[in-house]
Short mmCIF file of N, CA, C and O in Angstrom, two decimals:
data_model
loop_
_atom_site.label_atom_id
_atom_site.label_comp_id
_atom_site.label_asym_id
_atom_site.label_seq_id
_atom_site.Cartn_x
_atom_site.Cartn_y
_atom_site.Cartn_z
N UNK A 1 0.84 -1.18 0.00
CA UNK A 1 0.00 0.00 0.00
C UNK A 1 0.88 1.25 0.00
O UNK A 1 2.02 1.24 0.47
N UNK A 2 0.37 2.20 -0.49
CA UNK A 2 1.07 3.52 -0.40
C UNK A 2 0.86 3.90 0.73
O UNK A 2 -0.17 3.68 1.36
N UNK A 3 2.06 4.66 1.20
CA UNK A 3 2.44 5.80 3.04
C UNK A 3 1.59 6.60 2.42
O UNK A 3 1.04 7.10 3.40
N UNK A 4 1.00 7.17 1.32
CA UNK A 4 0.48 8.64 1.70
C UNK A 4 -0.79 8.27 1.34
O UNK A 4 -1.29 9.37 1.12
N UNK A 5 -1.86 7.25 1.09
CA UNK A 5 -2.74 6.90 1.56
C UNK A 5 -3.05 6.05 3.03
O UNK A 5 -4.16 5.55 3.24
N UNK A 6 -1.83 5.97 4.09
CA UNK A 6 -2.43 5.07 5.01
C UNK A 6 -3.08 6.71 6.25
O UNK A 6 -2.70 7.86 6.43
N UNK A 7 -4.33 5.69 6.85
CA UNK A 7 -5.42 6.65 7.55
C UNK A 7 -4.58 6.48 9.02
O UNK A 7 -4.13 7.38 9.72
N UNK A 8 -4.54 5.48 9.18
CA UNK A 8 -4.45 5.23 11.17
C UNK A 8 -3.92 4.02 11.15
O UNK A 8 -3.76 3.41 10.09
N UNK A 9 -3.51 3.46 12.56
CA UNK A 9 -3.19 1.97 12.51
C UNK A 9 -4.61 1.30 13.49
O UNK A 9 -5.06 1.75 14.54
N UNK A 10 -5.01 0.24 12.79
CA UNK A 10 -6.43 -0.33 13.40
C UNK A 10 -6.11 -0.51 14.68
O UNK A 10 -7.18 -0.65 15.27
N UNK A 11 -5.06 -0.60 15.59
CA UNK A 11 -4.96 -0.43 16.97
C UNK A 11 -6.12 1.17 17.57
O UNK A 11 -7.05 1.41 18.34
N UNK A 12 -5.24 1.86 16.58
CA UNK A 12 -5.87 3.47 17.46
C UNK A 12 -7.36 3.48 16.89
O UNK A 12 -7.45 4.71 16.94
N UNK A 13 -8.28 3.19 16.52
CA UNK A 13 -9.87 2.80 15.78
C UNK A 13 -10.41 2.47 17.52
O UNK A 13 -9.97 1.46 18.07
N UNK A 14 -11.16 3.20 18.09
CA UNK A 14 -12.42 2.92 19.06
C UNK A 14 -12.86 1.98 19.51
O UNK A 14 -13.92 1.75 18.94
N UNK A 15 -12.61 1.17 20.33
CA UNK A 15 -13.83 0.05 19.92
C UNK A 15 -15.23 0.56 20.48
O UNK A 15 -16.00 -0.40 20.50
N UNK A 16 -15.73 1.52 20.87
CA UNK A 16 -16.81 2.04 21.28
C UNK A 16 -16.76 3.23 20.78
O UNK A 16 -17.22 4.06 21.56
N UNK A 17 -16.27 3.78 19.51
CA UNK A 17 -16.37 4.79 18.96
C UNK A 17 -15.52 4.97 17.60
O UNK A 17 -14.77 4.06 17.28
N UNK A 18 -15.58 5.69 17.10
CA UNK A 18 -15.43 5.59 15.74
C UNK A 18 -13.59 6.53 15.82
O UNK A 18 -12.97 7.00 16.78
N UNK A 19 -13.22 6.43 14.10
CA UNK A 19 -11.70 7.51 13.77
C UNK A 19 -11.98 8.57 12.89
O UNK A 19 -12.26 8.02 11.82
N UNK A 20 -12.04 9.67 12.77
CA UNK A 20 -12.20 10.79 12.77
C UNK A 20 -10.83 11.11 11.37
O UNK A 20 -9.62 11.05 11.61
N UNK A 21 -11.27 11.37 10.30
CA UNK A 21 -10.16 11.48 8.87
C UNK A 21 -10.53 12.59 8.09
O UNK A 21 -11.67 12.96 7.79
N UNK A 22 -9.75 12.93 7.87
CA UNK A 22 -10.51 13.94 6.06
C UNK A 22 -10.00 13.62 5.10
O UNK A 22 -9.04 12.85 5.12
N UNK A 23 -10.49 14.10 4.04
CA UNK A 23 -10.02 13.54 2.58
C UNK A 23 -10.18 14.21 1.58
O UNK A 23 -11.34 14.60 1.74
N UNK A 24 -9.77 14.71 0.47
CA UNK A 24 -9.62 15.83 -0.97
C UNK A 24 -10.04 14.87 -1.75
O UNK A 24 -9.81 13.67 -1.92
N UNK A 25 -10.90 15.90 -2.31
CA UNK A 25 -11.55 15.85 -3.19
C UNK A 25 -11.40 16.91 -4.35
O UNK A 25 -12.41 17.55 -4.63
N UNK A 26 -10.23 17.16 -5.07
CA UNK A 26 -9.64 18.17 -5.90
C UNK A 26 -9.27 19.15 -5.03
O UNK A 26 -8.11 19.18 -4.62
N UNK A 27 -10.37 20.26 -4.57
CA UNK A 27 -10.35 21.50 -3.77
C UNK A 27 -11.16 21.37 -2.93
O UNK A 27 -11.45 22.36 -2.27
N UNK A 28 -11.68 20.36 -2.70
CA UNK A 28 -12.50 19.94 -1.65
C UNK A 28 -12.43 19.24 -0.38
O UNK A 28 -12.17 18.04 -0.48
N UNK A 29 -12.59 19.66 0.67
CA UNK A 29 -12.41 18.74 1.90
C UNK A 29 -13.31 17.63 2.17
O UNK A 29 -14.22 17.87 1.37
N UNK A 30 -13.61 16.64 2.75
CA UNK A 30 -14.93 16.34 3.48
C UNK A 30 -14.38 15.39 4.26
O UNK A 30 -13.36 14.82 3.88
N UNK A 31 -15.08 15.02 5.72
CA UNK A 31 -14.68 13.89 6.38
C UNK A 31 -15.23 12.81 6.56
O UNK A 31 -16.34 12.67 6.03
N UNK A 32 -14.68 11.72 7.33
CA UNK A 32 -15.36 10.23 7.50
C UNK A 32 -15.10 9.95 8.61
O UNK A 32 -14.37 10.75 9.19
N UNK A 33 -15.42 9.13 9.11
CA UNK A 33 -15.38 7.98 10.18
C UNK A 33 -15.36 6.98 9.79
O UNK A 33 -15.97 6.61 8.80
N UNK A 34 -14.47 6.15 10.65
CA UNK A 34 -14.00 4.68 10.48
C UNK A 34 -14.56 3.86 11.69
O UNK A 34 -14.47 4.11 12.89
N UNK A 35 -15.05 3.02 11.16
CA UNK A 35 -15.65 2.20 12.48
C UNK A 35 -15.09 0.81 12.59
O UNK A 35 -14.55 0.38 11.57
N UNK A 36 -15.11 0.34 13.23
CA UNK A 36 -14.58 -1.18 13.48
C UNK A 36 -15.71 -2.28 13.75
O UNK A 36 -16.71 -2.27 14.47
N UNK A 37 -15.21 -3.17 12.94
CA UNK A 37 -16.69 -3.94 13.18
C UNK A 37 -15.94 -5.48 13.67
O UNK A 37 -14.73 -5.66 13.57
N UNK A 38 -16.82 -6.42 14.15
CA UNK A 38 -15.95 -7.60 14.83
C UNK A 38 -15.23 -8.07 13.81
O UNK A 38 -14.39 -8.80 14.33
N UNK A 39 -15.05 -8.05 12.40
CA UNK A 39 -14.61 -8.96 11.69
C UNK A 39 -13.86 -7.70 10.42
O UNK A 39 -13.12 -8.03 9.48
N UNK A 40 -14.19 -6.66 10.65
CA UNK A 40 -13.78 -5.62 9.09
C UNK A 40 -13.82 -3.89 10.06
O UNK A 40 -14.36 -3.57 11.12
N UNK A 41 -12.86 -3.02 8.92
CA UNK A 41 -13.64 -2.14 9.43
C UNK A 41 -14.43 -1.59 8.07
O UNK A 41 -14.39 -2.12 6.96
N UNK A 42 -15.25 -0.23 8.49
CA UNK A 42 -15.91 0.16 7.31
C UNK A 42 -15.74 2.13 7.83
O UNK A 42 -15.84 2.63 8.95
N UNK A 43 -15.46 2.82 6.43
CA UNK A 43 -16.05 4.29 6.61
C UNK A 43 -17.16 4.76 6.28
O UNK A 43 -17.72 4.13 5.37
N UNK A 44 -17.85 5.88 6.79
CA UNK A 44 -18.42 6.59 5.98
C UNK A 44 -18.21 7.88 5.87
O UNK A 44 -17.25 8.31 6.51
N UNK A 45 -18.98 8.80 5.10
CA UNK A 45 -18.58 10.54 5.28
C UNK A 45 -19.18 10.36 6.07
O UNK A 45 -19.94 9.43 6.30
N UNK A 46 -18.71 12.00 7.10
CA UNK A 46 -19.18 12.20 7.86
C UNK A 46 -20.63 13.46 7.93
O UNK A 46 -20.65 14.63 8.31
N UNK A 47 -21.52 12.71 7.48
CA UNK A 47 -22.85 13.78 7.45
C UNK A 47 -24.03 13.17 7.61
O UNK A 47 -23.88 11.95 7.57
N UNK A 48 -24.93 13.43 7.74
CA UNK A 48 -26.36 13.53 8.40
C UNK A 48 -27.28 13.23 7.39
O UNK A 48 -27.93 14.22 7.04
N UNK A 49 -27.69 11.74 6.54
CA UNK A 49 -28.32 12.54 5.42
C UNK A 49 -29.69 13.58 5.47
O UNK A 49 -30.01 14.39 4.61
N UNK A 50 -30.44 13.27 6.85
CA UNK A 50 -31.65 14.39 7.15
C UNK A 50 -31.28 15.78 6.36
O UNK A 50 -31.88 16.37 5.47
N UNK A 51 -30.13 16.07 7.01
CA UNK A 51 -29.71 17.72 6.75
C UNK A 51 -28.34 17.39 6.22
O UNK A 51 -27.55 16.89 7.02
N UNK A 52 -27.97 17.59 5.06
CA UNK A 52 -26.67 16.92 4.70
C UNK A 52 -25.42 18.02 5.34
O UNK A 52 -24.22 17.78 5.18
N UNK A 53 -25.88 19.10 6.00
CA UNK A 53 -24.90 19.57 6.22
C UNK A 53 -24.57 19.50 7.76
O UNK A 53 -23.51 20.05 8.06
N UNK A 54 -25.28 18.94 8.79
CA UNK A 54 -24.96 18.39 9.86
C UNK A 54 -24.09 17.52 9.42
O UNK A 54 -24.02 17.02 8.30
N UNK A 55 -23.26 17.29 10.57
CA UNK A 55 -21.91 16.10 11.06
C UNK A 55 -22.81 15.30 12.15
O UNK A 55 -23.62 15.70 12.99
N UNK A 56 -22.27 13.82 11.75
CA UNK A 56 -22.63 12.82 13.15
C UNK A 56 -22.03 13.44 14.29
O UNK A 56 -22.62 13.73 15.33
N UNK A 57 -20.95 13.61 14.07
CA UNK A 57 -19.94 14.12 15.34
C UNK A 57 -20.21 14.93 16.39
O UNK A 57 -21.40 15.18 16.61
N UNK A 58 -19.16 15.53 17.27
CA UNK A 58 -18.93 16.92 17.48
C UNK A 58 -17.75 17.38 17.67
O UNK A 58 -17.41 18.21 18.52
N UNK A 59 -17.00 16.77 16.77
CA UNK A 59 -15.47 17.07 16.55
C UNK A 59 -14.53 15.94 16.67
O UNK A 59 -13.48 16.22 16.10
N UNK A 60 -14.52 14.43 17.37
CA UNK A 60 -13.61 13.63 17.39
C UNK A 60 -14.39 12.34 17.25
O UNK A 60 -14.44 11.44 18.09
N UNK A 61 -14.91 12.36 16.24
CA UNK A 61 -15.48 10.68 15.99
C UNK A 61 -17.42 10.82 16.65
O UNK A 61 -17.86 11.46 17.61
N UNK A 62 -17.87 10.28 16.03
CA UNK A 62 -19.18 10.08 16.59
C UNK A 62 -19.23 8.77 17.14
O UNK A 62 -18.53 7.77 16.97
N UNK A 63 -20.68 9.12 18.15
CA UNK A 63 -20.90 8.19 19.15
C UNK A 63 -21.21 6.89 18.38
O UNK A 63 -21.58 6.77 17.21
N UNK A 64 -20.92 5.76 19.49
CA UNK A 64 -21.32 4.50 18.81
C UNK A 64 -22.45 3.77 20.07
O UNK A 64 -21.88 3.73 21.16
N UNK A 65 -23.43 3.40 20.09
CA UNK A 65 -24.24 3.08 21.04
C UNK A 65 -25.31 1.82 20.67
O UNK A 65 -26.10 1.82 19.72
N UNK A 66 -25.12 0.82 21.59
CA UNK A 66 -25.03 -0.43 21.25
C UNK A 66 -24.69 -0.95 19.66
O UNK A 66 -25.44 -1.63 18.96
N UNK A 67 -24.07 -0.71 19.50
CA UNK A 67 -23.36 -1.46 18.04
C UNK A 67 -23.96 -0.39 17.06
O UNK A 67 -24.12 -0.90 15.95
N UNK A 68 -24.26 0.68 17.10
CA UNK A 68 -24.91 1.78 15.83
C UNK A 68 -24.51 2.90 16.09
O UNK A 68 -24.43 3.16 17.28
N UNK A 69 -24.03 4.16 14.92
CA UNK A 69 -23.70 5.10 14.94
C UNK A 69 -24.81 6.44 15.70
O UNK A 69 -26.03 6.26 15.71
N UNK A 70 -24.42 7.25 16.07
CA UNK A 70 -25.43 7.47 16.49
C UNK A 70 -25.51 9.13 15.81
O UNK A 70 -24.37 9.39 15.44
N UNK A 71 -26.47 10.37 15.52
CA UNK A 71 -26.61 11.58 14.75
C UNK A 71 -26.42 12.48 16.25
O UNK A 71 -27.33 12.56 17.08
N UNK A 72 -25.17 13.08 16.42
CA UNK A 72 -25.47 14.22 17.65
C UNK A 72 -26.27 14.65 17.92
O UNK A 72 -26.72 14.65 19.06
N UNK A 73 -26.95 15.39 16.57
CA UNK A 73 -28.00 16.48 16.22
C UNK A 73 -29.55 16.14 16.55
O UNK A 73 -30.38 16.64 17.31
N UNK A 74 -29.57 14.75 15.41
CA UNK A 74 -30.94 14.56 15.57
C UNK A 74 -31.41 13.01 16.36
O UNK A 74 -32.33 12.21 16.38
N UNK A 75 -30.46 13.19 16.79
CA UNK A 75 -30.73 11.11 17.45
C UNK A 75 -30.77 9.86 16.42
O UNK A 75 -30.87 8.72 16.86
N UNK A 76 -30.71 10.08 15.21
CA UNK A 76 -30.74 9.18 14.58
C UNK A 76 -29.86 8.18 14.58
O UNK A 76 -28.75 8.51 15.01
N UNK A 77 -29.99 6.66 14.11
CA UNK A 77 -29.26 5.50 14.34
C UNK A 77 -29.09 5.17 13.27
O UNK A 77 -30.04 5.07 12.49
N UNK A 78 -27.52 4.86 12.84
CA UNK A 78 -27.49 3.87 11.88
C UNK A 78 -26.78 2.74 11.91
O UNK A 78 -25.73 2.81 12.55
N UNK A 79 -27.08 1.56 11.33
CA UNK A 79 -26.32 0.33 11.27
C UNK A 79 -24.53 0.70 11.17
O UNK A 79 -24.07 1.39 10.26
N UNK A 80 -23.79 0.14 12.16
CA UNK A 80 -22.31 0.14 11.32
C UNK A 80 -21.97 -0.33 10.58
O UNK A 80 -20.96 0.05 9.98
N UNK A 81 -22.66 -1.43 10.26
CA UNK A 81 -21.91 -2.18 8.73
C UNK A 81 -22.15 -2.06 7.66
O UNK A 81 -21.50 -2.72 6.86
N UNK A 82 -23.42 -1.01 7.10
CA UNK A 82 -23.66 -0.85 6.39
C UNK A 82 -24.34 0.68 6.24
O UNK A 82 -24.90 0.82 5.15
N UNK A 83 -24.40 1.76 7.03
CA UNK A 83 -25.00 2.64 7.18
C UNK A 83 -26.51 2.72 7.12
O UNK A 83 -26.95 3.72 7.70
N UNK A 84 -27.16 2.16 6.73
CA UNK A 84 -28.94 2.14 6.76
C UNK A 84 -28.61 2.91 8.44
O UNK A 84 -27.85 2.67 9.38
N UNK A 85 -29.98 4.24 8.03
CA UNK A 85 -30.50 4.68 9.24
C UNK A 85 -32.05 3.50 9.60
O UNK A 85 -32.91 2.98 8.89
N UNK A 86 -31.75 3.51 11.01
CA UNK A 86 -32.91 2.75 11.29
C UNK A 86 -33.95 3.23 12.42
O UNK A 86 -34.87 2.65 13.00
N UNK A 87 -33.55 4.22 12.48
CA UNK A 87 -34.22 5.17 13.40
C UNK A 87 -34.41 6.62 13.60
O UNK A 87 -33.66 6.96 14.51
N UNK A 88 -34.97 7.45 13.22
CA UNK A 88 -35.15 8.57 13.47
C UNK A 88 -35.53 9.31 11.72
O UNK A 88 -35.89 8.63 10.76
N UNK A 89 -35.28 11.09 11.72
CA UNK A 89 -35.70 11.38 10.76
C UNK A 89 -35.37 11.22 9.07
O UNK A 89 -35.67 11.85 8.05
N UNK A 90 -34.64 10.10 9.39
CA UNK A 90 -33.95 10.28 7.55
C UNK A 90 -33.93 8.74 7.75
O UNK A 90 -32.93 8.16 7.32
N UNK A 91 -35.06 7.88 8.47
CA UNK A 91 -34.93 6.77 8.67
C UNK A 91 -35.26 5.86 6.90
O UNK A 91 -36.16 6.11 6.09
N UNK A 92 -34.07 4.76 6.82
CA UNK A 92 -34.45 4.63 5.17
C UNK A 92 -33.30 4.94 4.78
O UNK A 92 -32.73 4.22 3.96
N UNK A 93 -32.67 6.16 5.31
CA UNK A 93 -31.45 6.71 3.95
C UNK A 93 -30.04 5.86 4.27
O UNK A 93 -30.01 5.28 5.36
N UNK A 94 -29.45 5.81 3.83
CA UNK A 94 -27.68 5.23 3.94
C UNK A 94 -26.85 6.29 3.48
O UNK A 94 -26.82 7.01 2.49
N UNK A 95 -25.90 6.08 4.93
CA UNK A 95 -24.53 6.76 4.74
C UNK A 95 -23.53 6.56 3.54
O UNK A 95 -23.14 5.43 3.27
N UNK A 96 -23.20 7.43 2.96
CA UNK A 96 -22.13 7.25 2.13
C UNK A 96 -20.87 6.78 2.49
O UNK A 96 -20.06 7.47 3.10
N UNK A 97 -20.64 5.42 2.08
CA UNK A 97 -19.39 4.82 2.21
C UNK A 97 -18.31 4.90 1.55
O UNK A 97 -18.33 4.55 0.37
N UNK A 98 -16.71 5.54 2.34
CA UNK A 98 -15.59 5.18 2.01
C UNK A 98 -14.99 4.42 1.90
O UNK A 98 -14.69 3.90 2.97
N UNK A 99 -14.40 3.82 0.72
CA UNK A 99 -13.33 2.91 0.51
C UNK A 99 -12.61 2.90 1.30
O UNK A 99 -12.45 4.05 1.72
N UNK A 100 -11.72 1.81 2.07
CA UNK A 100 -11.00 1.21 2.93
C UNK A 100 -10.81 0.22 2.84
O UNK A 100 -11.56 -0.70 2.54
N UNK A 101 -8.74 0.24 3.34
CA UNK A 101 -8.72 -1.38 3.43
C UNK A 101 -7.43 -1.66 4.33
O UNK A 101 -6.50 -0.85 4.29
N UNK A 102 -7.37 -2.82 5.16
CA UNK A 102 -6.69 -2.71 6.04
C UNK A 102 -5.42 -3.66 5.45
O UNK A 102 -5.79 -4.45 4.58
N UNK A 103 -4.53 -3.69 5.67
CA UNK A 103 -3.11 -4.23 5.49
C UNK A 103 -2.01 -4.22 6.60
O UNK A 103 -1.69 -3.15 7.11
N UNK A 104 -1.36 -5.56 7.03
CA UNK A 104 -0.43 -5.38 8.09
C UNK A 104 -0.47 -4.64 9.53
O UNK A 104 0.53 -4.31 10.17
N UNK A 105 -2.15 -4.42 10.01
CA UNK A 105 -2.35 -4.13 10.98
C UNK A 105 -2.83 -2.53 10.93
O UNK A 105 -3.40 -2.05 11.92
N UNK A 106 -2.51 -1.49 9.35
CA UNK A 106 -2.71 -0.30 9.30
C UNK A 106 -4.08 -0.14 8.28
O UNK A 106 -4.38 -0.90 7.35
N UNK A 107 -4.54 0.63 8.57
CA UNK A 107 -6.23 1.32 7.53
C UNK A 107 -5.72 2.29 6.39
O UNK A 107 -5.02 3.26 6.68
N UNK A 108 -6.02 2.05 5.32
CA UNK A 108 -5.62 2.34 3.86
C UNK A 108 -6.48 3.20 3.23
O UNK A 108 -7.44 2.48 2.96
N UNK A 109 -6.78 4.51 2.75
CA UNK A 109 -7.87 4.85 1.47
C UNK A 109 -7.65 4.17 0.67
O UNK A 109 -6.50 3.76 0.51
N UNK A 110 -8.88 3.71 -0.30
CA UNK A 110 -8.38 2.96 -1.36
C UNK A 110 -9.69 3.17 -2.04
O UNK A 110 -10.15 2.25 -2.71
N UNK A 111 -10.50 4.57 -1.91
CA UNK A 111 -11.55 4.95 -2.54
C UNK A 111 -10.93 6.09 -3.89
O UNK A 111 -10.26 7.09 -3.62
N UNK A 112 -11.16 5.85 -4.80
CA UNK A 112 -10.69 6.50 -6.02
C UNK A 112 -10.57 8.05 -6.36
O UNK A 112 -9.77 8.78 -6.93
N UNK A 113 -12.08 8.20 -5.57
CA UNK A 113 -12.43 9.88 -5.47
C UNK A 113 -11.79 10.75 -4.33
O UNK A 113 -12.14 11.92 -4.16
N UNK A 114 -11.01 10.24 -3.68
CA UNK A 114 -10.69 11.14 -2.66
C UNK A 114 -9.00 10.46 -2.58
O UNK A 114 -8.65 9.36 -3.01
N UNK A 115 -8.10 11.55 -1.86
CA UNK A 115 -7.18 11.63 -1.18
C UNK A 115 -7.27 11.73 0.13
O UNK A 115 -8.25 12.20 0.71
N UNK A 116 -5.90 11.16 0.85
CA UNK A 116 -6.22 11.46 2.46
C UNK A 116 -5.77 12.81 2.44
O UNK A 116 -5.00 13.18 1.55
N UNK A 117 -6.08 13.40 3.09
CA UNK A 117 -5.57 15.07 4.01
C UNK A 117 -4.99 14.26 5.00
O UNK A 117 -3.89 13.76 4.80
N UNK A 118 -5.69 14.05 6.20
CA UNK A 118 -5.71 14.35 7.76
C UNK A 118 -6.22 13.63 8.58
O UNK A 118 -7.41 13.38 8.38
N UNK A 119 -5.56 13.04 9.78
CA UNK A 119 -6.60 12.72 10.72
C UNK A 119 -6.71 13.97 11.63
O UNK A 119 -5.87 14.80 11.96
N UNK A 120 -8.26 13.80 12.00
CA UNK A 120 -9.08 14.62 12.56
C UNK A 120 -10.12 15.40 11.66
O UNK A 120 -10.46 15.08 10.52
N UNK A 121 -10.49 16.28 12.24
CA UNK A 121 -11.52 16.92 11.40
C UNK A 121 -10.76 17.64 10.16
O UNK A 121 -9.69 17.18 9.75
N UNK A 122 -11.23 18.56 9.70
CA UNK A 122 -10.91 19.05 8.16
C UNK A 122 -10.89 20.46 8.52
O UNK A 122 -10.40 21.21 7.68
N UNK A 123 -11.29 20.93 9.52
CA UNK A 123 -11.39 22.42 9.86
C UNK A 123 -11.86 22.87 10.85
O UNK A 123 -12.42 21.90 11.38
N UNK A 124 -12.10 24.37 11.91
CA UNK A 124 -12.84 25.16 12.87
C UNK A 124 -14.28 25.05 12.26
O UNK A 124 -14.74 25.60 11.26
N UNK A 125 -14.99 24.02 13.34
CA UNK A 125 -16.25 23.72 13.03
C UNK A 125 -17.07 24.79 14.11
O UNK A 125 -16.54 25.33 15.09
N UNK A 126 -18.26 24.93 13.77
CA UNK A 126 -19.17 25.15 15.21
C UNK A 126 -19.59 23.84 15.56
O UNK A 126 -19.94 23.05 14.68
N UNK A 127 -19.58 23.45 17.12
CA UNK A 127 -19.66 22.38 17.42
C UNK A 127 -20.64 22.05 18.70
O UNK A 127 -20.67 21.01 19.34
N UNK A 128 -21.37 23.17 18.87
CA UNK A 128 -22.52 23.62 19.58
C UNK A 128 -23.60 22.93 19.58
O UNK A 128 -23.70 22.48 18.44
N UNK A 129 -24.49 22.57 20.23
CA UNK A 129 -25.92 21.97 20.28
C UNK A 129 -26.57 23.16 19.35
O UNK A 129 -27.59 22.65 18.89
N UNK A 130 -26.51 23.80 19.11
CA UNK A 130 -27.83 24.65 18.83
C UNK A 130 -28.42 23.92 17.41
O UNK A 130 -27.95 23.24 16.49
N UNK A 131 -29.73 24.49 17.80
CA UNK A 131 -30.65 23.93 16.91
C UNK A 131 -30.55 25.23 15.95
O UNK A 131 -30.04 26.35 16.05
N UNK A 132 -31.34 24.47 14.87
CA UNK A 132 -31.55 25.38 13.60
C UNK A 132 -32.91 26.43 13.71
O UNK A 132 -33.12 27.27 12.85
N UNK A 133 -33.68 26.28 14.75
CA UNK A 133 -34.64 26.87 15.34
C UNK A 133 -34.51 27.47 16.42
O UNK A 133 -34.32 27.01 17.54
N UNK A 134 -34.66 28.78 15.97
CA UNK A 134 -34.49 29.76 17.64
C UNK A 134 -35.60 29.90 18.29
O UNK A 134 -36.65 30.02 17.66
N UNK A 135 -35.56 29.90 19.65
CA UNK A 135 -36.46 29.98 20.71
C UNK A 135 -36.71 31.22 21.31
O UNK A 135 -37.50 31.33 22.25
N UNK A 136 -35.91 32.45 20.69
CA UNK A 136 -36.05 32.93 21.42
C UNK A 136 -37.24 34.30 21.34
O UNK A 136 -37.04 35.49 21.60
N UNK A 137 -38.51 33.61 20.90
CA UNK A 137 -39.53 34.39 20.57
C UNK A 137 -39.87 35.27 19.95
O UNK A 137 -40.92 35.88 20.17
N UNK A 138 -38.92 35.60 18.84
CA UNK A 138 -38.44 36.82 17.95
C UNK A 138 -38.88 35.86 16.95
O UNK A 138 -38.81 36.14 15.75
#
């Protein structure tokens, strides 16, 4: 495998939470999560399909809760091995999956459309609860 596609070594991967990557896309950033599953791991981007511009996250990997990813924002659940949401508002949709592949103990891009950047996020996010609805009677 190529050094300037390897992501992480599957040691540092969560086992109760996901790895946190970015990746180019020409001039484009976007990120993923890597999850570990008993037998493989799998990525996906990291977004919401409800609101595609929410993140699962809130800056270092999203939650994993009993074996499913979980939406910060809106509570939604999805399968890890395959992204199907199975709960909440975008219940039905699937996460977009990154290519990955593991070799000699390390996690590889090996999705065509993207380059690695980075582990961690891709940029100064807002990383706030707030809702997209203000309360405050105005």
């Amino acid at each position: 495998m190529d050094e300037d596609s390897r992501i992480v070594s599957l040691a540092e991967v969560p086992d109760d939470g996901t790895f946190l990557f970015t990746v180019r896309d020409g001039f484009d950033t976007k990120e993923a999560l890597i999850v570990e599953l008993s037998d493989a791991v799998v990525a996906f981007e990291n977004y919401c399909p409800h609101w595609t511009d929410v993140r699962l996250d809130k800056g270092s990997g999203a939650t994993v809760r009993n074996g499913e990813l979980v939406c910060e924002k809106h509570g939604a659940t999805f399968e890890s091995d395959s992204g199907l949401c199975n709960f909440g508002p975008c219940e039905g949709a699937v996460l977009e999956e990154v290519a990955i592949t593991t070799e000699d103990g390390d996690i590889y891009l090996t999705d065509d459309r993207y380059e690695f950047e980075n582990q961690g996020p891709s940029g100064d996010h807002d990383l706030s609860s707030r809702g997209r609805i203000g309360f405050s009677g105005n």
